[in-house]
Tab-separated table of C-alpha atoms in Angstrom:
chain	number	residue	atom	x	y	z
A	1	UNK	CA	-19.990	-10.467	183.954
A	2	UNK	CA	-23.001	-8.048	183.649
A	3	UNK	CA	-21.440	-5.844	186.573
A	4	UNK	CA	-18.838	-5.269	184.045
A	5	UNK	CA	-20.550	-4.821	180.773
A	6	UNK	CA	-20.094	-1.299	180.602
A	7	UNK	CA	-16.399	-1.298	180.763
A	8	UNK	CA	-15.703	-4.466	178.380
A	9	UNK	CA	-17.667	-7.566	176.358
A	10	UNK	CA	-17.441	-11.261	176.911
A	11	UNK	CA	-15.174	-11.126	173.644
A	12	UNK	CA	-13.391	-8.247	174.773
A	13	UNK	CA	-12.092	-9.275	178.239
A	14	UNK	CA	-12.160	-7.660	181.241
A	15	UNK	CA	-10.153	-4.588	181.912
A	16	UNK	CA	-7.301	-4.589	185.041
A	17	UNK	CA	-9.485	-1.737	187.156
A	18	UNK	CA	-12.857	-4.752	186.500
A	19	UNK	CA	-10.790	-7.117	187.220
A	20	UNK	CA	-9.456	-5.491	190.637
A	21	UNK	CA	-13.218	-4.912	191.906
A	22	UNK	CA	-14.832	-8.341	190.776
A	23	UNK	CA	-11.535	-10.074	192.770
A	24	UNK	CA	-11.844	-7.232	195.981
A	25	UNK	CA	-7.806	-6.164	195.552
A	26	UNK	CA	-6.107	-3.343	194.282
A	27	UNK	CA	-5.070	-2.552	190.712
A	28	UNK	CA	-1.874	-2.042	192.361
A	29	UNK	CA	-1.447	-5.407	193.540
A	30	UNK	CA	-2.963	-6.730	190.167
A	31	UNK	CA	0.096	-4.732	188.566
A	32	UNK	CA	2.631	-5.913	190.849
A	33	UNK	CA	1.531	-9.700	190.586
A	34	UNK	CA	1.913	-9.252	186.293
A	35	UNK	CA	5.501	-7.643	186.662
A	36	UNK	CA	7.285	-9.544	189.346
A	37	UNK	CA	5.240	-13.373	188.807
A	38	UNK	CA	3.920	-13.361	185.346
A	39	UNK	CA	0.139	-13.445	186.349
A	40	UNK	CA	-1.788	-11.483	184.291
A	41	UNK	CA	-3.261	-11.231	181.336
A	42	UNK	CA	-2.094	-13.317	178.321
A	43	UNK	CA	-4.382	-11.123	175.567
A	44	UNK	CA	-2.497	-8.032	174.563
A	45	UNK	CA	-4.283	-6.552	171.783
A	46	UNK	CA	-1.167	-4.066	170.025
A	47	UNK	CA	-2.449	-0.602	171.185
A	48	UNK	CA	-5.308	-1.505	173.347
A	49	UNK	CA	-5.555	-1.586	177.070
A	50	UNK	CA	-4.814	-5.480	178.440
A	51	UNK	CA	-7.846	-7.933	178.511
A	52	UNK	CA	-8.030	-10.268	181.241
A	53	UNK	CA	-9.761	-13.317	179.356
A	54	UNK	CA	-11.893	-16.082	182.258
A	55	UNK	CA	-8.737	-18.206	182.164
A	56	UNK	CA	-6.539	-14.859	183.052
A	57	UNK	CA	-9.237	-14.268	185.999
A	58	UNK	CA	-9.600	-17.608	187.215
A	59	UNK	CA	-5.443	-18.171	187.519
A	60	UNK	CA	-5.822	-14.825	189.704
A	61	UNK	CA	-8.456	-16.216	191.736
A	62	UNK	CA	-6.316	-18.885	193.145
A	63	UNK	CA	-3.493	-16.875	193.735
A	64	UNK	CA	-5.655	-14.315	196.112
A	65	UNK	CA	-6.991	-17.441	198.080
A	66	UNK	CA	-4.155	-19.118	198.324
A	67	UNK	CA	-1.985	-15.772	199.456
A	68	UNK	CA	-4.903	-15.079	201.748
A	69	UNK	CA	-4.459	-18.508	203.343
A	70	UNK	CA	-0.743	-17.529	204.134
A	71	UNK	CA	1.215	-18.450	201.188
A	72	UNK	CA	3.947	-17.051	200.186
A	73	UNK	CA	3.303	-14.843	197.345
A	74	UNK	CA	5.804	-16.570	195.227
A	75	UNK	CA	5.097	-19.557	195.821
A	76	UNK	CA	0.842	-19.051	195.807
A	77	UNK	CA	2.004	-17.842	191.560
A	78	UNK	CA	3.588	-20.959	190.922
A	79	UNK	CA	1.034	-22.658	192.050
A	80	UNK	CA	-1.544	-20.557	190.020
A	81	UNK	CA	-0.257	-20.649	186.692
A	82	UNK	CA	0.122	-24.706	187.354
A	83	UNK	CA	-3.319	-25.059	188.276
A	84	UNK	CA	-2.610	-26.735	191.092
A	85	UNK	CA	-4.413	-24.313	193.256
A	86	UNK	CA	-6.821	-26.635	195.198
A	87	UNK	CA	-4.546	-26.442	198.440
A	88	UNK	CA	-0.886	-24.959	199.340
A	89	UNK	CA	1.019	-25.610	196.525
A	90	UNK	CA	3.677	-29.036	197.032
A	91	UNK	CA	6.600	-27.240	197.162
A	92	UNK	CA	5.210	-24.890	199.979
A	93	UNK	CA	3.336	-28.258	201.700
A	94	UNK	CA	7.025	-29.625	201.911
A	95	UNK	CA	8.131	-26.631	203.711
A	96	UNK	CA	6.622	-28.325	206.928
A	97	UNK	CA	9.313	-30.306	207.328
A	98	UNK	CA	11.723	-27.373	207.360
A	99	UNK	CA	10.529	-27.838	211.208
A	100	UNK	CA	10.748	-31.483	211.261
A	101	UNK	CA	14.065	-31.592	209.754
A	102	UNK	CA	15.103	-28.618	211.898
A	103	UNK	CA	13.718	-30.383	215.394
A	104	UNK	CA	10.760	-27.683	214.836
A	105	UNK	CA	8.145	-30.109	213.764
A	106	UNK	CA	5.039	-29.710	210.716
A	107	UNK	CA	2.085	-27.929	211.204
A	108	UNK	CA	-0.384	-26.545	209.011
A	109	UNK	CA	0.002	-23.704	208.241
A	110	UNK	CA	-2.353	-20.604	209.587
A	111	UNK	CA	-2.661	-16.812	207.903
A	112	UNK	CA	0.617	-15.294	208.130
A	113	UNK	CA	0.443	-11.953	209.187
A	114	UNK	CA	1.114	-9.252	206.107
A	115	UNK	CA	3.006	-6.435	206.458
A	116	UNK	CA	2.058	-3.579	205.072
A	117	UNK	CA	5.684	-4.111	203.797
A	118	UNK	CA	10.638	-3.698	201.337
A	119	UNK	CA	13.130	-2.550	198.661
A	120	UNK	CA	10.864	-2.099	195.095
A	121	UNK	CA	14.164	-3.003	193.229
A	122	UNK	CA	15.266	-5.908	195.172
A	123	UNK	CA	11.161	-7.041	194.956
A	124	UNK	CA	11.449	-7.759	191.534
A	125	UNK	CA	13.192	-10.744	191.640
A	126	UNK	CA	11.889	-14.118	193.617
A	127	UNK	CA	14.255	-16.748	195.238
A	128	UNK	CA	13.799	-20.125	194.146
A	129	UNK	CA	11.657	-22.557	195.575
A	130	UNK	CA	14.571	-24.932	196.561
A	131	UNK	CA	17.001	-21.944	197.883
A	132	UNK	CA	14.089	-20.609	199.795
A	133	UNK	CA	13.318	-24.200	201.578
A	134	UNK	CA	17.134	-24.355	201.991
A	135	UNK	CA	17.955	-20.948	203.569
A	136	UNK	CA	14.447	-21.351	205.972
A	137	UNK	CA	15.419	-24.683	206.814
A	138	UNK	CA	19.008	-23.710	207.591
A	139	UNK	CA	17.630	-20.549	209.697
A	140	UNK	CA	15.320	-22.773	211.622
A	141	UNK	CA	18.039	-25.363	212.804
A	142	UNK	CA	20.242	-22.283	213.910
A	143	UNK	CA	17.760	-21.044	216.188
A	144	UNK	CA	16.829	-24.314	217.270
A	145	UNK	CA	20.274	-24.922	218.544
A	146	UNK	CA	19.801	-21.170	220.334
A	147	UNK	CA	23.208	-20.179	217.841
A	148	UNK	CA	22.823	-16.654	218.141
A	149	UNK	CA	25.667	-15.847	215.825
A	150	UNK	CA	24.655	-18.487	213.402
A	151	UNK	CA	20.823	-16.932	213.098
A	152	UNK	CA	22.213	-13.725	213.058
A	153	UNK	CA	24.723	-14.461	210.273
A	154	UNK	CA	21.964	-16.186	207.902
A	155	UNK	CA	19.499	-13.314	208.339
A	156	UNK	CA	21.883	-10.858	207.066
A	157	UNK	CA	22.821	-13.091	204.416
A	158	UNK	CA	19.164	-13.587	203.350
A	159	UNK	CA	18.692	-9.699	203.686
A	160	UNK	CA	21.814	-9.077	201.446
A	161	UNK	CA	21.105	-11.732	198.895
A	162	UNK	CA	17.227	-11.409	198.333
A	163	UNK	CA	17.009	-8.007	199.527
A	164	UNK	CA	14.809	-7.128	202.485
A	165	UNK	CA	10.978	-7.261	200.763
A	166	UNK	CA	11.873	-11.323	199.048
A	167	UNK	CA	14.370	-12.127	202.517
A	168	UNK	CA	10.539	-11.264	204.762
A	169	UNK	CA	8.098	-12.778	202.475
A	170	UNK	CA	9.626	-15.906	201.420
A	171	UNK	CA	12.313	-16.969	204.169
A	172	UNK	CA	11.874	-14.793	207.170
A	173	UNK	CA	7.839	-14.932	207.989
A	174	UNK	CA	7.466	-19.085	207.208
A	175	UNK	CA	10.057	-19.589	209.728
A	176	UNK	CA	9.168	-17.663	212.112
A	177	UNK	CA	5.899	-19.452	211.246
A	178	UNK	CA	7.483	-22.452	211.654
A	179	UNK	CA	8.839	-22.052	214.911
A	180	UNK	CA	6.018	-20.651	216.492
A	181	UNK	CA	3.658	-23.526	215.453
A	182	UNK	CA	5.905	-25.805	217.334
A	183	UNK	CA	5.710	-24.081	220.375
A	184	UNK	CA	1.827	-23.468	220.161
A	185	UNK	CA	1.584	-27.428	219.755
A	186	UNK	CA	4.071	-28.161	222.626
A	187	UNK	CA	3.397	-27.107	225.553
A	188	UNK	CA	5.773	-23.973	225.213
A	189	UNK	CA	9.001	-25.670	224.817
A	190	UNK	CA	10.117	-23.815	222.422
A	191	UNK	CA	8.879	-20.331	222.928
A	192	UNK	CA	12.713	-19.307	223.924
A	193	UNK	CA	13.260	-20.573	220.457
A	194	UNK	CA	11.064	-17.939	218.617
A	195	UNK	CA	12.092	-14.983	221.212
A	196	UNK	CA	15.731	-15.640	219.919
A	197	UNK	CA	14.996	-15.723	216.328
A	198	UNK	CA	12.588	-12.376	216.440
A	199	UNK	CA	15.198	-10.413	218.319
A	200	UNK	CA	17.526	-11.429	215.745
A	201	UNK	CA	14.912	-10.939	213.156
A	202	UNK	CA	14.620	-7.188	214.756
A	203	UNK	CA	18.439	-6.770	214.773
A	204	UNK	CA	19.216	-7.479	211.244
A	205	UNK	CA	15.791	-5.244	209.809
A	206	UNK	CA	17.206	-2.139	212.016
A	207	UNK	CA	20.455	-2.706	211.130
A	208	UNK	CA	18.986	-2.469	207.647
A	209	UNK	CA	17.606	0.963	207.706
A	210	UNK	CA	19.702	4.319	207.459
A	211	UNK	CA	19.703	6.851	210.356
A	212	UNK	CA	16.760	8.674	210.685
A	213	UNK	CA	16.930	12.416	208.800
A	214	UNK	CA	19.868	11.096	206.590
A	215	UNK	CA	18.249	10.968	203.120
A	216	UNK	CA	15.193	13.546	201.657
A	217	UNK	CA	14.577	15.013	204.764
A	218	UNK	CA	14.101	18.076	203.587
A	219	UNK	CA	11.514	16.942	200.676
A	220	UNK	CA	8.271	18.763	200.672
A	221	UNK	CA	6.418	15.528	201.215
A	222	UNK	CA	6.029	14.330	204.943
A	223	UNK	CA	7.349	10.970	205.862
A	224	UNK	CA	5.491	8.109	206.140
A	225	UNK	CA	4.340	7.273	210.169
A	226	UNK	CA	4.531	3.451	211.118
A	227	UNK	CA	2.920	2.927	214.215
A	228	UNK	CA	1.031	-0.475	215.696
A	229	UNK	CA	-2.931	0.719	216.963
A	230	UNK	CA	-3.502	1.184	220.583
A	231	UNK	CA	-2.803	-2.785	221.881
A	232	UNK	CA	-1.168	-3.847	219.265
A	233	UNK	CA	2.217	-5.806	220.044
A	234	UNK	CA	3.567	-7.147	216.853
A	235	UNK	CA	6.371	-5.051	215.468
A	236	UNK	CA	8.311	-6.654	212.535
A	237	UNK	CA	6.243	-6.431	209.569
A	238	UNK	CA	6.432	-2.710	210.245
A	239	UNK	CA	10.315	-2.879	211.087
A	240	UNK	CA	10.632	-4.801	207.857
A	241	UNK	CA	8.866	-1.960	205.807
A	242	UNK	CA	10.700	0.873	207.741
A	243	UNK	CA	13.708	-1.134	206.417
A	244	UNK	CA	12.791	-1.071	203.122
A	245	UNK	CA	11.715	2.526	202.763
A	246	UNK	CA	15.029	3.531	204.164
A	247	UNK	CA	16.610	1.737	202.051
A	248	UNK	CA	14.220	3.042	198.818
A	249	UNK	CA	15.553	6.362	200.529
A	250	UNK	CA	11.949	7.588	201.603
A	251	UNK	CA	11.423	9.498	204.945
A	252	UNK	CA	9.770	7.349	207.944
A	253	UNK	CA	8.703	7.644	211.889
A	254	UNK	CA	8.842	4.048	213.044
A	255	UNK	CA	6.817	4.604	216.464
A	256	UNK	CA	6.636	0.934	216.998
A	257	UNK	CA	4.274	-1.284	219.397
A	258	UNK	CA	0.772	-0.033	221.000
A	259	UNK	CA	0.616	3.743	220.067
A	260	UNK	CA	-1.947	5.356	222.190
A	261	UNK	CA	-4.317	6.734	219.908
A	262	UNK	CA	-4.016	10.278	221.572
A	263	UNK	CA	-0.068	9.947	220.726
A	264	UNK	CA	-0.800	8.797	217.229
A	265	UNK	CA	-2.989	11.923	216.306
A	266	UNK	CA	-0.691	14.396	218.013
A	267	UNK	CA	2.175	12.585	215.893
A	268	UNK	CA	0.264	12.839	212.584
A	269	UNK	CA	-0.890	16.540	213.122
A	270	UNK	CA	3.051	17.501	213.863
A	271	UNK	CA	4.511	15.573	210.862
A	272	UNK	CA	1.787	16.456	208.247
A	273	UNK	CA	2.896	12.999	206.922
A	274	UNK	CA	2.365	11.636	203.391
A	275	UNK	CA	0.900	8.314	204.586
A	276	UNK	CA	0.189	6.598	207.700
A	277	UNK	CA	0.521	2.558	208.160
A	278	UNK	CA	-1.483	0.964	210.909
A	279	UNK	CA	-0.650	-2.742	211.752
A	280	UNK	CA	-3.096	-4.504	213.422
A	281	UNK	CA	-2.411	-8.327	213.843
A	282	UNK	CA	-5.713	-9.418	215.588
A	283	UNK	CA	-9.770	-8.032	215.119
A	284	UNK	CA	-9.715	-7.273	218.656
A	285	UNK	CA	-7.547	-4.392	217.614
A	286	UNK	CA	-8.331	-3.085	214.475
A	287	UNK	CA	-10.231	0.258	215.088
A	288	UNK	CA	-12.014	1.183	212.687
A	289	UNK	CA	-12.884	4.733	213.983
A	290	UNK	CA	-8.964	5.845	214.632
A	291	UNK	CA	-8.378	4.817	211.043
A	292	UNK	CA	-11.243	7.026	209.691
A	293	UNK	CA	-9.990	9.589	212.536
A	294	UNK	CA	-6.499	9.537	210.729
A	295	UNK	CA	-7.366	9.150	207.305
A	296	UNK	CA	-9.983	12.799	208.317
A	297	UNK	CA	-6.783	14.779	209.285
A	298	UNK	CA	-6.309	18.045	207.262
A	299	UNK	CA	-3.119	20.393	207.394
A	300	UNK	CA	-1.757	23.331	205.386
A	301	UNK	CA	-2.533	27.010	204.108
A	302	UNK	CA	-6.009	27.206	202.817
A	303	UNK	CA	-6.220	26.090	199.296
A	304	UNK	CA	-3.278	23.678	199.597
A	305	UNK	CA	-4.707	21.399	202.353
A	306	UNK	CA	-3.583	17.959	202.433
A	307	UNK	CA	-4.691	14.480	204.367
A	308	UNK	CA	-2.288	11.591	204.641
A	309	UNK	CA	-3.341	8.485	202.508
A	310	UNK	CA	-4.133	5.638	205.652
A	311	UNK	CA	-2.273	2.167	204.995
A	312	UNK	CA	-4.305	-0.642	206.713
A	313	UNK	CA	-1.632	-2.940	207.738
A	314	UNK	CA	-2.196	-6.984	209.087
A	315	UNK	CA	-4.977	-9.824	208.842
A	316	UNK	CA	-6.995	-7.615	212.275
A	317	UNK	CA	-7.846	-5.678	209.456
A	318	UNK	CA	-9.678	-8.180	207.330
A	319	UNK	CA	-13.057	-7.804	206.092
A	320	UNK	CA	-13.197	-4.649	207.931
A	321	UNK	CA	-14.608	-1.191	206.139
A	322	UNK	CA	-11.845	0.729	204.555
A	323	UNK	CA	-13.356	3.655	202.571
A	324	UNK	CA	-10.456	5.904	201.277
A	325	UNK	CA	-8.160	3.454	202.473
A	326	UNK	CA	-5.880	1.009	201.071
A	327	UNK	CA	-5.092	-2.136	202.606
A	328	UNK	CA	-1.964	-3.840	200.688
A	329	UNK	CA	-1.859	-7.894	200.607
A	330	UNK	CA	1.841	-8.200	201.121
A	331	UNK	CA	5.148	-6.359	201.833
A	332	UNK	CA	6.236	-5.704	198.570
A	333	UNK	CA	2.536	-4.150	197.396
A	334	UNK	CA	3.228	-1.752	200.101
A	335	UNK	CA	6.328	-0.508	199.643
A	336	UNK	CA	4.954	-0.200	195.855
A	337	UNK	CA	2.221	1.743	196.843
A	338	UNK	CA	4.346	3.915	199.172
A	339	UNK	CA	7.093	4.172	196.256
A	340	UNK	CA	4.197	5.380	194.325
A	341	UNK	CA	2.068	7.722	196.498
A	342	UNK	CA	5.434	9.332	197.810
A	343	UNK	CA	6.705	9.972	193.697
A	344	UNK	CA	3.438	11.914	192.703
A	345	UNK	CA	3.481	13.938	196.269
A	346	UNK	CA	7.237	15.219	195.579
């Protein structure tokens, strides 16, 4: 508490921005986590700024170790404000047997990656714990059985009833989870399994976003650049944010998988863009110095000069220096952020 004494007393509480530096996350994401899941804090003096009281601080604790383990954000909440934070909540425990029941098979489950990530309005709600077991059991036995149609006809029913930031975070990541901890434990029999159920994955997310130049391409504000760092393979957290921004209506370059870094510079000097995401699934290729290369670029008349705002994207980026960066904990913090940053640009 004495790191914080100058901002608010024992009494008093702790203020959101304290709060956000004691815990290492955004206020942003503090914000987000009080609107959409109830946790925050329950002392509300009329006219004063919000308190967070030890109890408030401790309940927001467990959720960011318990979404920093993997869980899904909804699920990590309920388990906060239960107390039941000690491991992966029950109802997300069960959802190992989404696999078993599916012919997929348990696992523990390992840090899911985080996009930097889709639609702000459709983010407000949550599915249900039991719909969400249902639909990612249901998607996991349909790509079991290699039903294209069938996998492809529950994803876009997930997208359109959950909208595409919920349909990622709560039903589309723990199966792919799911289905690529069986294959990791089994010798590769089922790798063909997860190849058909991220293509499909990639279908329904593109199919999601509007045609590129259709909406507020004429805004002052340059888009926002998606691009994977030099070496970087894993593309769907960023398809599944380029969804959602199209779908918020906000300008985007998706430039995909293993951007050379040469490419990525050249691309951010042309666009002038308002923010850059870089996704970086493993350590090995999170570079640091092509993030603070980015995050350095300057364009306009003299006077007006802007830089784009750099959006540190995936677990390669963890524990990693981000001065003047921001590095989002899940999809729907992104596309907040973005929502935000692109707003007070326009």
């Amino acid at each position: 508490m004495g790191l914080f004494r100058d901002e608010t007393s024992v009494d008093a509480g702790l203020t959101t921005g304290a709060v956000a530096r004691k815990l290492g996350v955004s206020p942003t994401t503090l914000r987000s986590w009080d609107r959409r899941y109830g946790i925050g804090p329950a002392v509300r003096p009329d006219g004063r700024h919000r308190r967070w009281t030890p109890r408030d601080v401790a309940m927001v604790e467990t959720m960011c170790r318990l979404t920093s383990a993997g869980v899904p954000t909804a699920e990590a909440a309920r388990a906060a404000k239960k107390g039941t934070g000690e491991g992966a909540p029950d109802d997300w425990e069960d959802d190992g047997d989404l696999g078993e029941t599916a012919g997929v098979g348990p696992a523990s489950a390992p840090a899911r990656p985080r996009s930097s990530a889709p639609t702000a309005s459709a983010a407000e709600a949550t599915a249900p714990a039991a719909d969400v077991r249902q639909e990612c059991r249901g998607l996991a036995r349909a790509a079991v059985r290699l039903d294209a149609p069938a996998v492809e006809e529950r994803l876009a029913g997930v997208v359109e009833r959950y909208g595409v930031t919920v349909a990622w975070q709560e039903v589309l990541v723990p199966t792919l989870h799911a289905v690529g901890r069986k294959w990791e434990s089994s010798g590769d029999r089922y790798v063909e399994v997860e190849h058909l159920l991220s293509w499909h994955v990639s279908t329904v997310l593109r199919r999601c976003a509007a045609p590129a130049g259709s909406r507020h391409e004429t805004a002052a504000p340059g888009p926002v650049v998606l691009a994977c760092v030099p070496g970087e393979q894993h593309t769907l957290p960023l398809e599944a944010l380029n969804a959602a921004l199209s779908q918020l209506g906000l300008p985007s370059r998706m430039f995909g998988a293993a951007v050379p870094a040469e490419a990525l510079v050249a691309a951010v000097d042309r666009l002038g863009p308002t923010a850059v995401v870089l996704w970086a699934q493993a350590r090995s290729t999170a570079s640091v110095p092509l993030a603070r290369h980015v995050a350095a670029a300057r364009w306009g008349v003299k006077g007006a000069r802007r830089r784009p705002v750099v959006v540190l994207g995936g677990p390669g980026w963890h524990g990693r220096p981000a001065e003047g960066m921001v590095r989002p904990s899940a999809l729907g913090e992104a596309v907040d952020m973005l929502t935000d940053l692109y707003g007070r640009a326009s």
